[in-house]
Tab-separated table of C-alpha atoms in Angstrom:
chain	number	residue	atom	x	y	z
C	1	UNK	CA	0.035	0.056	0.107
C	2	UNK	CA	1.045	3.659	-0.494
C	3	UNK	CA	2.161	6.094	1.860
C	4	UNK	CA	-0.686	8.366	2.589
C	5	UNK	CA	0.120	12.114	2.336
C	6	UNK	CA	-0.950	13.935	5.537
C	7	UNK	CA	0.077	17.458	4.453
C	8	UNK	CA	-2.364	20.066	3.221
C	9	UNK	CA	-0.226	20.691	0.119
C	10	UNK	CA	-2.377	18.290	-1.832
C	11	UNK	CA	-3.666	18.413	-5.522
C	12	UNK	CA	-6.586	16.628	-6.882
C	13	UNK	CA	-7.111	16.499	-10.746
C	14	UNK	CA	-10.561	15.827	-12.213
C	15	UNK	CA	-9.929	13.361	-15.089
C	16	UNK	CA	-13.538	12.768	-16.369
C	17	UNK	CA	-16.516	14.814	-17.025
C	18	UNK	CA	-18.223	16.028	-13.804
C	19	UNK	CA	-20.681	18.647	-13.119
C	20	UNK	CA	-19.280	22.018	-12.022
C	21	UNK	CA	-21.427	22.128	-8.816
C	22	UNK	CA	-19.896	18.814	-7.699
C	23	UNK	CA	-16.379	20.096	-8.455
C	24	UNK	CA	-17.354	23.135	-6.320
C	25	UNK	CA	-18.686	20.856	-3.617
C	26	UNK	CA	-15.347	18.925	-3.509
C	27	UNK	CA	-13.458	22.417	-3.132
C	28	UNK	CA	-15.923	23.651	-0.545
C	29	UNK	CA	-15.466	20.508	1.736
C	30	UNK	CA	-11.622	20.692	1.263
C	31	UNK	CA	-10.676	24.299	0.885
C	32	UNK	CA	-6.919	23.449	1.641
C	33	UNK	CA	-6.865	21.193	-1.306
C	34	UNK	CA	-6.102	22.416	-4.875
C	35	UNK	CA	-8.664	20.948	-7.275
C	36	UNK	CA	-7.851	21.113	-10.871
C	37	UNK	CA	-10.646	21.071	-13.263
C	38	UNK	CA	-10.510	22.417	-16.823
C	39	UNK	CA	-13.915	21.322	-18.448
C	40	UNK	CA	-12.636	22.468	-22.080
C	41	UNK	CA	-10.189	19.538	-21.765
C	42	UNK	CA	-13.012	16.968	-21.169
C	43	UNK	CA	-15.695	15.467	-23.379
C	44	UNK	CA	-19.336	16.372	-22.635
C	45	UNK	CA	-21.562	13.797	-20.872
C	46	UNK	CA	-24.221	12.454	-23.263
C	47	UNK	CA	-26.421	11.307	-20.288
C	48	UNK	CA	-26.165	11.199	-16.488
C	49	UNK	CA	-23.128	9.509	-15.183
C	50	UNK	CA	-21.491	9.231	-18.677
C	51	UNK	CA	-18.028	9.156	-17.305
C	52	UNK	CA	-16.300	8.559	-20.596
C	53	UNK	CA	-18.234	11.338	-22.311
C	54	UNK	CA	-18.907	11.806	-26.080
C	55	UNK	CA	-16.559	9.566	-28.033
C	56	UNK	CA	-16.449	12.029	-30.901
C	57	UNK	CA	-14.557	14.512	-28.411
C	58	UNK	CA	-10.937	15.159	-29.763
C	59	UNK	CA	-8.393	17.299	-27.921
C	60	UNK	CA	-6.178	19.598	-29.989
C	61	UNK	CA	-2.471	18.782	-29.433
C	62	UNK	CA	-2.169	21.632	-26.981
C	63	UNK	CA	-5.239	20.497	-25.134
C	64	UNK	CA	-3.775	16.925	-24.921
C	65	UNK	CA	-0.564	18.293	-23.502
C	66	UNK	CA	-2.476	20.438	-21.052
C	67	UNK	CA	-4.535	17.471	-20.017
C	68	UNK	CA	-1.645	15.337	-19.121
C	69	UNK	CA	0.235	18.213	-17.423
C	70	UNK	CA	-2.536	18.698	-14.984
C	71	UNK	CA	-2.880	14.945	-14.296
C	72	UNK	CA	0.731	14.460	-13.793
C	73	UNK	CA	0.872	17.379	-11.177
C	74	UNK	CA	-1.755	15.608	-8.893
C	75	UNK	CA	-1.229	13.255	-6.066
C	76	UNK	CA	-5.026	12.260	-6.495
C	77	UNK	CA	-7.140	11.729	-9.557
C	78	UNK	CA	-10.900	11.699	-9.781
C	79	UNK	CA	-11.468	9.087	-12.370
C	80	UNK	CA	-9.012	7.116	-14.848
C	81	UNK	CA	-7.506	9.214	-17.586
C	82	UNK	CA	-9.734	9.103	-20.448
C	83	UNK	CA	-11.814	6.760	-18.459
C	84	UNK	CA	-10.029	3.553	-19.720
C	85	UNK	CA	-7.265	1.206	-18.847
C	86	UNK	CA	-4.829	2.704	-21.333
C	87	UNK	CA	-5.141	6.034	-19.624
C	88	UNK	CA	-4.490	4.230	-16.209
C	89	UNK	CA	-1.407	2.586	-17.657
C	90	UNK	CA	-0.102	5.979	-19.018
C	91	UNK	CA	-0.443	7.844	-15.719
C	92	UNK	CA	0.883	5.110	-13.414
C	93	UNK	CA	4.481	6.208	-14.208
C	94	UNK	CA	3.677	9.579	-12.519
C	95	UNK	CA	5.756	9.335	-9.230
C	96	UNK	CA	3.496	11.857	-7.538
C	97	UNK	CA	0.278	9.857	-7.935
C	98	UNK	CA	-0.896	8.111	-4.777
C	99	UNK	CA	-4.606	7.600	-5.202
C	100	UNK	CA	-7.208	7.184	-7.925
C	101	UNK	CA	-10.934	7.515	-7.327
C	102	UNK	CA	-12.389	5.178	-9.981
C	103	UNK	CA	-16.054	5.680	-11.274
C	104	UNK	CA	-16.799	2.134	-11.837
C	105	UNK	CA	-18.040	-0.366	-9.087
C	106	UNK	CA	-16.154	-3.104	-10.851
C	107	UNK	CA	-12.778	-0.935	-11.322
C	108	UNK	CA	-10.803	-4.037	-10.627
C	109	UNK	CA	-11.294	-5.205	-14.200
C	110	UNK	CA	-9.706	-1.959	-15.669
C	111	UNK	CA	-6.800	-2.088	-13.177
C	112	UNK	CA	-6.120	-5.559	-14.234
C	113	UNK	CA	-6.455	-4.738	-18.012
C	114	UNK	CA	-3.907	-1.798	-17.479
C	115	UNK	CA	-1.367	-4.443	-16.681
C	116	UNK	CA	0.681	-2.195	-14.307
C	117	UNK	CA	4.060	-3.360	-12.936
C	118	UNK	CA	3.969	-4.654	-9.337
C	119	UNK	CA	5.639	-1.545	-7.941
C	120	UNK	CA	2.835	0.727	-9.343
C	121	UNK	CA	0.125	-1.545	-7.928
C	122	UNK	CA	1.783	-1.413	-4.611
C	123	UNK	CA	2.157	2.534	-4.757
C	124	UNK	CA	-1.192	3.618	-6.145
C	125	UNK	CA	-4.406	2.998	-4.237
C	126	UNK	CA	-7.472	2.678	-6.561
C	127	UNK	CA	-10.874	2.997	-4.886
C	128	UNK	CA	-13.980	2.011	-6.705
C	129	UNK	CA	-17.524	3.233	-6.521
C	130	UNK	CA	-18.762	-0.207	-5.235
C	131	UNK	CA	-21.892	0.366	-3.272
C	132	UNK	CA	-23.080	3.543	-5.047
C	133	UNK	CA	-24.925	1.469	-7.521
C	134	UNK	CA	-26.265	-0.970	-4.950
C	135	UNK	CA	-29.936	0.215	-4.776
C	136	UNK	CA	-30.497	0.602	-8.661
C	137	UNK	CA	-28.774	-2.656	-9.208
C	138	UNK	CA	-30.925	-4.347	-6.497
C	139	UNK	CA	-34.180	-2.713	-7.872
C	140	UNK	CA	-33.137	-4.031	-11.516
C	141	UNK	CA	-32.565	-7.569	-9.960
C	142	UNK	CA	-35.940	-7.645	-8.417
C	143	UNK	CA	-37.545	-6.563	-11.651
C	144	UNK	CA	-35.842	-9.445	-13.392
C	145	UNK	CA	-37.154	-11.905	-10.615
C	146	UNK	CA	-40.755	-10.505	-11.043
C	147	UNK	CA	-40.431	-10.758	-14.859
C	148	UNK	CA	-39.601	-14.336	-14.587
C	149	UNK	CA	-42.230	-15.075	-12.179
C	150	UNK	CA	-45.096	-13.180	-13.815
C	151	UNK	CA	-44.091	-14.545	-17.550
C	152	UNK	CA	-43.736	-10.947	-18.892
C	153	UNK	CA	-41.801	-12.241	-21.729
C	154	UNK	CA	-44.757	-14.561	-22.688
C	155	UNK	CA	-47.163	-11.679	-22.185
C	156	UNK	CA	-45.232	-9.231	-24.419
C	157	UNK	CA	-44.993	-12.091	-27.087
C	158	UNK	CA	-48.681	-12.626	-26.921
C	159	UNK	CA	-49.511	-8.945	-27.191
C	160	UNK	CA	-47.227	-8.490	-30.223
C	161	UNK	CA	-49.332	-11.068	-32.112
C	162	UNK	CA	-52.710	-10.138	-30.444
C	163	UNK	CA	-53.078	-13.517	-29.032
C	164	UNK	CA	-55.399	-14.176	-26.162
C	165	UNK	CA	-54.520	-17.690	-25.077
C	166	UNK	CA	-57.427	-20.025	-24.477
C	167	UNK	CA	-55.709	-21.699	-21.501
C	168	UNK	CA	-54.840	-19.415	-18.546
C	169	UNK	CA	-51.506	-20.065	-17.205
C	170	UNK	CA	-50.722	-19.379	-13.517
C	171	UNK	CA	-47.897	-17.080	-12.408
C	172	UNK	CA	-45.512	-17.780	-9.590
C	173	UNK	CA	-45.441	-15.993	-6.133
C	174	UNK	CA	-42.315	-14.290	-5.054
C	175	UNK	CA	-43.501	-14.528	-1.346
C	176	UNK	CA	-42.386	-17.861	0.038
C	177	UNK	CA	-39.870	-18.489	-2.651
C	178	UNK	CA	-36.218	-19.058	-2.332
C	179	UNK	CA	-33.317	-16.847	-3.709
C	180	UNK	CA	-29.622	-17.542	-3.799
C	181	UNK	CA	-27.406	-14.413	-4.186
C	182	UNK	CA	-23.813	-15.000	-5.217
C	183	UNK	CA	-21.823	-12.177	-3.535
C	184	UNK	CA	-23.103	-11.069	-0.339
C	185	UNK	CA	-21.463	-7.612	-0.445
C	186	UNK	CA	-23.074	-4.276	-0.459
C	187	UNK	CA	-25.003	-4.954	-3.768
C	188	UNK	CA	-25.954	-8.414	-2.614
C	189	UNK	CA	-27.212	-7.319	0.869
C	190	UNK	CA	-29.303	-4.453	-0.778
C	191	UNK	CA	-30.736	-7.037	-3.098
C	192	UNK	CA	-31.391	-9.400	-0.240
C	193	UNK	CA	-33.078	-6.555	1.687
C	194	UNK	CA	-35.538	-6.007	-1.141
C	195	UNK	CA	-36.074	-9.674	-1.687
C	196	UNK	CA	-37.033	-10.170	1.923
C	197	UNK	CA	-39.589	-7.239	1.555
C	198	UNK	CA	-41.328	-9.490	-1.029
C	199	UNK	CA	-41.369	-12.361	1.458
C	200	UNK	CA	-38.504	-14.362	-0.217
C	201	UNK	CA	-36.128	-16.567	1.646
C	202	UNK	CA	-32.558	-15.498	1.109
C	203	UNK	CA	-29.263	-17.434	1.029
C	204	UNK	CA	-26.075	-16.620	-0.656
C	205	UNK	CA	-22.299	-17.120	-0.948
C	206	UNK	CA	-19.494	-14.992	0.683
C	207	UNK	CA	-15.749	-15.397	0.432
C	208	UNK	CA	-15.511	-15.350	4.249
C	209	UNK	CA	-18.290	-17.553	5.464
C	210	UNK	CA	-20.035	-16.099	8.476
C	211	UNK	CA	-23.569	-15.913	9.698
C	212	UNK	CA	-25.550	-12.806	8.527
C	213	UNK	CA	-28.779	-11.602	10.034
C	214	UNK	CA	-31.650	-12.129	7.728
C	215	UNK	CA	-29.801	-14.657	5.417
C	216	UNK	CA	-30.960	-18.304	5.887
C	217	UNK	CA	-27.606	-19.931	4.822
C	218	UNK	CA	-24.145	-18.583	3.895
C	219	UNK	CA	-21.658	-20.690	2.103
C	220	UNK	CA	-18.543	-20.241	0.048
C	221	UNK	CA	-18.455	-21.084	-3.730
C	222	UNK	CA	-18.112	-24.649	-3.040
C	223	UNK	CA	-21.500	-24.644	-1.451
C	224	UNK	CA	-23.201	-23.150	-4.453
C	225	UNK	CA	-24.533	-26.346	-6.032
C	226	UNK	CA	-26.296	-27.243	-2.781
C	227	UNK	CA	-27.958	-23.880	-2.368
C	228	UNK	CA	-29.334	-23.711	-6.011
C	229	UNK	CA	-30.691	-27.247	-5.737
C	230	UNK	CA	-33.685	-25.875	-3.784
C	231	UNK	CA	-33.699	-22.262	-4.880
C	232	UNK	CA	-36.240	-20.606	-7.146
C	233	UNK	CA	-33.910	-17.806	-8.190
C	234	UNK	CA	-30.221	-17.334	-8.496
C	235	UNK	CA	-28.869	-13.715	-8.705
C	236	UNK	CA	-25.239	-12.846	-9.387
C	237	UNK	CA	-23.727	-9.695	-8.102
C	238	UNK	CA	-20.105	-10.901	-8.190
C	239	UNK	CA	-17.330	-8.954	-10.034
C	240	UNK	CA	-15.311	-10.558	-12.844
C	241	UNK	CA	-12.028	-11.937	-11.637
C	242	UNK	CA	-10.043	-15.021	-12.528
C	243	UNK	CA	-11.673	-16.713	-9.599
C	244	UNK	CA	-15.240	-15.956	-10.596
C	245	UNK	CA	-14.863	-16.583	-14.340
C	246	UNK	CA	-17.456	-18.984	-15.557
C	247	UNK	CA	-18.380	-19.785	-11.907
C	248	UNK	CA	-21.999	-20.215	-12.949
C	249	UNK	CA	-21.397	-23.107	-15.265
C	250	UNK	CA	-22.905	-26.341	-16.501
C	251	UNK	CA	-22.300	-27.911	-13.106
C	252	UNK	CA	-24.485	-25.231	-11.408
C	253	UNK	CA	-27.137	-25.202	-13.918
C	254	UNK	CA	-27.416	-28.909	-13.837
C	255	UNK	CA	-27.733	-28.664	-9.965
C	256	UNK	CA	-30.701	-26.285	-10.203
C	257	UNK	CA	-34.251	-27.447	-9.999
C	258	UNK	CA	-36.146	-26.841	-13.264
C	259	UNK	CA	-37.522	-23.544	-13.940
C	260	UNK	CA	-35.030	-21.439	-12.008
C	261	UNK	CA	-34.894	-17.796	-12.788
C	262	UNK	CA	-31.382	-16.345	-13.402
C	263	UNK	CA	-30.526	-12.601	-12.911
C	264	UNK	CA	-27.052	-11.201	-13.628
C	265	UNK	CA	-26.077	-7.643	-12.407
C	266	UNK	CA	-22.428	-8.637	-11.653
C	267	UNK	CA	-20.176	-9.239	-14.505
C	268	UNK	CA	-20.838	-11.156	-17.736
C	269	UNK	CA	-17.795	-13.530	-17.303
C	270	UNK	CA	-19.169	-14.985	-14.180
C	271	UNK	CA	-21.796	-16.906	-16.253
C	272	UNK	CA	-20.865	-19.458	-18.835
C	273	UNK	CA	-23.108	-18.372	-21.574
C	274	UNK	CA	-23.069	-21.504	-23.716
C	275	UNK	CA	-24.107	-23.443	-20.453
C	276	UNK	CA	-26.765	-20.816	-19.917
C	277	UNK	CA	-28.201	-21.299	-23.370
C	278	UNK	CA	-28.489	-25.135	-22.839
C	279	UNK	CA	-30.052	-24.521	-19.500
C	280	UNK	CA	-32.554	-22.220	-20.960
C	281	UNK	CA	-33.276	-24.718	-23.780
C	282	UNK	CA	-33.651	-27.948	-21.481
C	283	UNK	CA	-35.703	-25.971	-18.976
C	284	UNK	CA	-33.386	-25.852	-16.005
C	285	UNK	CA	-33.539	-21.963	-16.280
C	286	UNK	CA	-36.985	-20.589	-17.097
C	287	UNK	CA	-36.023	-16.967	-17.615
C	288	UNK	CA	-32.758	-14.953	-17.621
C	289	UNK	CA	-32.449	-11.291	-16.999
C	290	UNK	CA	-29.042	-10.314	-18.115
C	291	UNK	CA	-27.515	-6.769	-17.668
C	292	UNK	CA	-23.978	-7.949	-18.332
C	293	UNK	CA	-22.203	-10.250	-20.887
C	294	UNK	CA	-18.906	-11.918	-21.384
C	295	UNK	CA	-18.311	-9.576	-24.444
C	296	UNK	CA	-19.732	-6.155	-24.569
C	297	UNK	CA	-21.263	-4.785	-26.496
C	298	UNK	CA	-23.143	-8.204	-26.955
C	299	UNK	CA	-22.303	-9.469	-30.568
C	300	UNK	CA	-25.158	-9.299	-32.991
C	301	UNK	CA	-24.507	-13.020	-33.674
C	302	UNK	CA	-25.213	-14.003	-29.968
C	303	UNK	CA	-28.304	-16.234	-29.706
C	304	UNK	CA	-29.191	-14.497	-26.379
C	305	UNK	CA	-30.618	-11.455	-28.466
C	306	UNK	CA	-33.344	-13.533	-29.927
C	307	UNK	CA	-34.021	-16.017	-27.135
C	308	UNK	CA	-37.791	-15.734	-26.182
C	309	UNK	CA	-37.028	-16.023	-22.406
C	310	UNK	CA	-33.970	-13.671	-22.061
C	311	UNK	CA	-34.024	-10.029	-21.417
C	312	UNK	CA	-30.945	-8.307	-22.646
C	313	UNK	CA	-30.135	-5.031	-20.925
C	314	UNK	CA	-27.059	-3.011	-22.332
C	315	UNK	CA	-25.151	-2.863	-18.903
C	316	UNK	CA	-27.144	0.201	-17.704
C	317	UNK	CA	-28.991	-1.011	-14.688
C	318	UNK	CA	-26.657	0.697	-12.370
C	319	UNK	CA	-27.189	4.140	-13.917
C	320	UNK	CA	-29.158	6.698	-12.044
C	321	UNK	CA	-29.337	10.493	-12.164
C	322	UNK	CA	-27.927	10.541	-8.652
C	323	UNK	CA	-24.806	8.550	-9.503
C	324	UNK	CA	-22.276	11.520	-10.081
C	325	UNK	CA	-23.443	13.166	-6.889
C	326	UNK	CA	-23.221	9.908	-4.811
C	327	UNK	CA	-19.650	9.197	-6.092
C	328	UNK	CA	-18.626	12.774	-5.285
C	329	UNK	CA	-19.965	12.541	-1.849
C	330	UNK	CA	-18.087	9.328	-1.369
C	331	UNK	CA	-14.816	11.022	-2.541
C	332	UNK	CA	-15.230	13.952	-0.292
C	333	UNK	CA	-15.420	11.543	2.728
C	334	UNK	CA	-12.513	9.498	1.502
C	335	UNK	CA	-10.468	12.465	1.021
C	336	UNK	CA	-10.775	13.417	4.590
C	337	UNK	CA	-9.462	9.904	5.375
C	338	UNK	CA	-6.687	10.310	2.804
C	339	UNK	CA	-5.413	13.474	4.419
C	340	UNK	CA	-5.645	12.004	7.860
C	341	UNK	CA	-3.745	8.940	6.932
C	342	UNK	CA	-6.564	6.674	7.479
C	343	UNK	CA	-7.624	3.599	5.393
C	344	UNK	CA	-9.827	4.331	2.464
C	345	UNK	CA	-13.014	2.697	1.911
C	346	UNK	CA	-13.627	0.576	-1.124
C	347	UNK	CA	-10.061	-0.096	-2.241
C	348	UNK	CA	-9.429	-2.393	-5.240
C	349	UNK	CA	-7.438	-5.461	-4.180
C	350	UNK	CA	-4.193	-5.380	-6.252
C	351	UNK	CA	-3.903	-9.006	-6.376
C	352	UNK	CA	-7.444	-10.214	-7.080
C	353	UNK	CA	-8.670	-7.132	-8.658
C	354	UNK	CA	-12.035	-6.661	-6.971
């Protein structure tokens, strides 16, 4: 871990688009900190929390030089340069840099993709926005559960062809059903809270197995087949790491009872998509609500696009109009800890990248 700066001679550079009022909020909360923000060097947001900004934006050579001059003068960055792993790799050589506040909850993937030397990983702390997205992700997950239980895909298909089925098909009750959540972190626990309000019984997995109030059973990944064998729903909230890649695979799908609903609001790489398609086609999975995919954008050739019992969401379930404000508020609190030499919240593990 890095040596935290405790002096007031501290510079923060805003590397991504951010509303001017939020920049001023950072300055007002930390008047002794120099906050560098030159909006003409940054692309315009196309929608709320568009951290990468308009892809058509191009800096002049003079602006490009100025952008990197600002970033290299700072001990703290708000956002990855150009909001991509290449920008992180480029700035990592700055010997002044000590901490980067990432915009993404799953920032570990970008840190890993930057392929930084071990010395830089040890020197630079990266904090993610994990937890900021907990409520919108949890709400989206519950929408997916209810879509599956209430057969909305079938209803939409019948409506499209103006079909009024002769036989009435019953729907399933959320109340009394069982849900398994892989990853009982902030997102998983918020999802569990909403599930319990619908009367669902919640179990899940956690790297460090320990009893959790309100959770029926907690296991590690090895216990997942046993959990899903009696579950009605499986919700993934796990990040993408080498340890979670294709964790939800044929073994897990085969262990499910027929008709299980799958929701993925974690990372696409956690689910083996070929195995998922087989499970959808053989009835082990009755419905899949997917916000994330192994390859994004989802290729046009993917059969998931056209599957009648799959909802494809373009990795937008975490977005809300409040996101920029919530990340800025978290940064303000973490900046106080940084100046005091205290541990920062939501640091990215430089070994496991989550």
